[in-house]
Short mmCIF file of C-alpha atoms in Angstrom, two decimals:
data_model
loop_
_atom_site.label_atom_id
_atom_site.label_comp_id
_atom_site.label_asym_id
_atom_site.label_seq_id
_atom_site.Cartn_x
_atom_site.Cartn_y
_atom_site.Cartn_z
CA MET A 1 -2.83 7.52 37.94
CA PHE A 2 0.49 5.84 37.15
CA SER A 3 -0.94 2.33 37.42
CA THR A 4 -3.95 3.26 35.22
CA THR A 5 -1.65 4.68 32.54
CA LEU A 6 0.66 1.69 32.79
CA THR A 7 -2.26 -0.74 32.62
CA PHE A 8 -3.72 1.06 29.59
CA GLY A 9 -0.31 1.01 27.87
CA ILE A 10 0.10 -2.73 28.48
CA LEU A 11 -3.47 -3.39 27.30
CA ALA A 12 -2.97 -1.29 24.14
CA GLY A 13 0.25 -3.18 23.40
CA PHE A 14 -1.51 -6.51 23.87
CA LEU A 15 -4.46 -5.50 21.66
CA SER A 16 -2.15 -4.43 18.82
CA GLN A 17 -0.85 -8.02 18.68
CA LEU A 18 -4.32 -9.58 18.19
CA PRO A 19 -5.40 -10.68 14.70
CA LEU A 20 -7.44 -8.23 12.65
CA VAL A 21 -11.09 -9.28 12.97
CA ASN A 22 -12.59 -8.50 9.55
CA ALA A 23 -9.40 -8.55 7.56
CA VAL A 24 -8.90 -9.49 3.92
CA ALA A 25 -5.62 -10.71 2.49
CA GLY A 26 -3.52 -8.42 0.36
CA VAL A 27 -0.02 -7.38 -0.65
CA THR A 28 1.96 -4.21 -0.17
CA THR A 29 4.76 -2.53 -2.02
CA PHE A 30 6.46 0.61 -0.78
CA ASN A 31 6.70 4.15 -2.16
CA ASP A 32 8.35 7.37 -1.00
CA TYR A 33 5.49 9.83 -1.45
CA SER A 34 7.75 12.80 -0.64
CA THR A 35 9.43 12.33 -4.06
CA GLN A 36 6.13 12.78 -5.96
CA SER A 37 4.79 16.10 -7.22
CA GLY A 38 1.19 15.16 -6.51
CA VAL A 39 -1.30 12.39 -5.69
CA ALA A 40 -4.52 11.21 -7.36
CA CYS A 41 -6.85 12.13 -4.49
CA PRO A 42 -7.83 15.82 -4.45
CA GLY A 43 -7.02 17.72 -1.28
CA PHE A 44 -4.17 15.45 -0.14
CA SER A 45 -0.47 16.19 -0.26
CA PRO A 46 2.33 13.88 -1.44
CA THR A 47 3.83 13.20 1.99
CA ASN A 48 4.58 9.89 3.72
CA SER A 49 2.75 11.01 6.88
CA GLN A 50 -0.98 11.68 6.67
CA GLY A 51 -1.42 12.62 10.32
CA THR A 52 -0.40 11.18 13.66
CA ASN A 53 0.59 7.53 13.18
CA THR A 54 -1.08 7.42 9.76
CA PHE A 55 0.88 6.63 6.60
CA ALA A 56 0.11 7.47 2.95
CA ALA A 57 -1.09 4.71 0.63
CA ALA A 58 -2.23 4.12 -2.93
CA MET A 59 -4.76 1.44 -3.80
CA ALA A 60 -4.53 -0.60 -7.00
CA ASP A 61 -7.48 0.05 -9.29
CA LEU A 62 -7.70 -3.71 -9.94
CA SER A 63 -8.12 -4.38 -6.19
CA PRO A 64 -11.46 -5.82 -5.02
CA LEU A 65 -11.45 -3.07 -2.35
CA TRP A 66 -11.36 -0.32 -5.02
CA THR A 67 -14.60 1.63 -5.45
CA GLY A 68 -15.50 3.97 -8.28
CA PRO A 69 -14.43 3.82 -11.91
CA ARG A 70 -11.04 2.37 -12.82
CA CYS A 71 -8.36 4.84 -13.82
CA ALA A 72 -8.44 5.99 -17.45
CA GLY A 73 -5.78 5.01 -19.96
CA THR A 74 -4.48 2.05 -21.91
CA MET A 75 -1.33 -0.04 -21.85
CA ASP A 76 0.97 1.21 -24.60
CA ALA A 77 4.25 -0.68 -25.18
CA SER A 78 5.78 2.36 -26.89
CA LYS A 79 5.96 3.99 -23.43
CA CYS A 80 8.25 1.19 -22.16
CA ASN A 81 11.99 0.72 -22.77
CA GLY A 82 11.69 -3.10 -22.87
CA ARG A 83 13.82 -3.47 -19.73
CA GLY A 84 11.28 -2.72 -17.01
CA ALA A 85 11.13 1.07 -17.10
CA CYS A 86 8.98 3.64 -18.83
CA THR A 87 10.19 6.28 -21.28
CA ASN A 88 6.98 8.30 -21.34
CA CYS A 89 5.84 8.07 -17.74
CA ALA A 90 2.76 10.30 -17.76
CA GLY A 91 0.03 8.63 -15.74
CA PRO A 92 -3.68 8.28 -16.39
CA SER A 93 -6.51 10.20 -14.78
CA CYS A 94 -8.07 8.53 -11.74
CA ALA A 95 -11.16 10.68 -11.28
CA GLY A 96 -13.79 9.23 -8.99
CA GLU A 97 -11.60 6.97 -6.83
CA GLY A 98 -14.06 6.07 -4.09
CA GLN A 99 -11.50 5.13 -1.42
CA CYS A 100 -9.83 8.57 -1.25
CA GLY A 101 -9.44 9.61 2.38
CA HIS A 102 -10.47 6.21 3.77
CA CYS A 103 -8.23 4.46 6.31
CA PHE A 104 -7.17 0.85 6.71
CA ASN A 105 -5.25 -1.07 9.37
CA LEU A 106 -2.50 -3.29 7.96
CA ARG A 107 -0.57 -6.15 9.53
CA CYS A 108 2.26 -8.12 7.96
CA THR A 109 1.57 -11.84 7.48
CA GLY A 110 4.82 -12.74 5.70
CA SER A 111 7.31 -11.91 2.99
CA LEU A 112 5.80 -11.60 -0.49
CA ASP A 113 9.22 -12.27 -2.01
CA GLY A 114 9.99 -15.43 -0.01
CA GLU A 115 12.60 -13.83 2.23
CA THR A 116 13.78 -16.01 5.09
CA SER A 117 15.89 -13.46 6.96
CA GLY A 118 13.44 -11.15 8.67
CA SER A 119 10.06 -11.39 10.30
CA CYS A 120 6.74 -9.64 10.74
CA SER A 121 6.63 -7.35 13.78
CA GLY A 122 3.05 -8.20 14.75
CA ASN A 123 2.26 -4.48 14.82
CA THR A 124 -0.69 -2.89 13.07
CA VAL A 125 -0.20 0.33 11.10
CA LYS A 126 -2.86 2.70 9.82
CA VAL A 127 -2.78 3.96 6.23
CA LYS A 128 -4.89 6.60 4.49
CA ILE A 129 -5.66 6.31 0.78
CA VAL A 130 -4.33 9.46 -0.90
CA ASP A 131 -3.26 8.06 -4.27
CA ALA A 132 -4.04 5.41 -6.86
CA CYS A 133 -1.89 2.62 -8.27
CA PRO A 134 -3.40 2.28 -11.76
CA ALA A 135 -2.82 -0.75 -13.96
CA THR A 136 -2.69 1.64 -16.94
CA HIS A 137 0.20 3.72 -15.56
CA PRO A 138 3.44 3.02 -17.50
CA GLU A 139 5.47 3.11 -14.28
CA ASN A 140 3.47 0.01 -13.29
CA TYR A 141 2.85 -2.02 -16.46
CA CYS A 142 6.34 -1.45 -17.94
CA LYS A 143 7.75 -3.43 -14.96
CA ILE A 144 5.96 -6.70 -15.83
CA ALA A 145 7.18 -9.45 -18.19
CA ALA A 146 4.66 -8.66 -20.95
CA PHE A 147 6.42 -5.31 -21.43
CA GLY A 148 10.04 -6.42 -20.86
CA GLY A 149 10.27 -6.16 -17.08
CA ASN A 150 10.74 -8.84 -14.44
CA ILE A 151 8.43 -7.75 -11.61
CA PRO A 152 5.51 -10.09 -10.76
CA THR A 153 2.11 -8.60 -11.62
CA ARG A 154 0.99 -8.66 -7.97
CA GLU A 155 3.92 -6.35 -7.11
CA ALA A 156 3.17 -3.83 -9.86
CA CYS A 157 -0.57 -3.16 -9.28
CA GLU A 158 -1.23 -5.37 -12.32
CA ALA A 159 -2.93 -8.43 -10.76
CA SER A 160 -6.70 -8.46 -11.04
CA GLY A 161 -8.39 -9.63 -7.85
CA VAL A 162 -5.41 -8.87 -5.58
CA ASN A 163 -5.87 -6.32 -2.79
CA ALA A 164 -2.70 -4.36 -3.53
CA LEU A 165 -1.57 -1.26 -1.65
CA ASP A 166 1.51 0.86 -2.26
CA ILE A 167 2.31 2.35 1.15
CA ALA A 168 4.79 4.89 2.52
CA THR A 169 8.33 3.57 2.88
CA THR A 170 8.34 4.98 6.42
CA ALA A 171 5.82 2.27 7.45
CA ARG A 172 8.10 -0.65 6.50
CA GLY A 173 10.02 -0.83 9.80
CA ALA A 174 6.81 -0.78 11.83
CA LEU A 175 5.45 -3.78 9.88
CA SER A 176 8.49 -6.04 9.56
CA SER A 177 12.23 -6.48 9.30
CA PHE A 178 11.90 -7.92 5.77
CA GLN A 179 13.59 -5.87 3.06
CA GLY A 180 11.11 -6.62 0.25
CA ASN A 181 7.38 -6.48 -0.30
CA LEU A 182 4.89 -8.03 2.10
CA ASN A 183 1.78 -10.17 2.36
CA ILE A 184 -0.64 -8.30 4.61
CA ASP A 185 -4.03 -8.39 6.27
CA ILE A 186 -6.16 -5.32 5.53
CA GLU A 187 -9.05 -4.08 7.66
CA THR A 188 -11.21 -0.98 7.27
CA THR A 189 -10.88 1.48 10.16
CA SER A 190 -11.83 5.04 10.99
CA CYS A 191 -9.41 7.84 10.29
#
């Protein structure tokens, strides 16, 4: 029994280091879901943990992986302070997000911010989509240069064609020792 358990543990550790088979490239930012009052997906709670070894995530509505209608709303400069923050931070409706409750495996492939001190862990983490990261939310678009901020569009859910996820801050240490945002591989998995 001991050797079977030990062998399985070694095998599981080895398999977690293998490349994701059907992965697509993407980026991830980090969010503390426990500070939110709610999430876009009905039936889910704003917590960083979404079950055993599963972290909360929001998908950008400009992501090629997004299914369903984009979130409602428009970009309104009057909601921004001109220095990267919003003054009226009410978000849009994201009814019909097709990825709610779906899970993805993520693996770090490098620093999105060009950090040189740190590294990817090689580990895979599972995330569950419980929220949206809409391009029309002032907390996102107010951060980019067009509205007075200094955050790159790919790090604010504002880059069309980029598979962007905003995942629980509690997943950062499992993915890498980098302090900033990450380039990742994303693969669909069961929950």
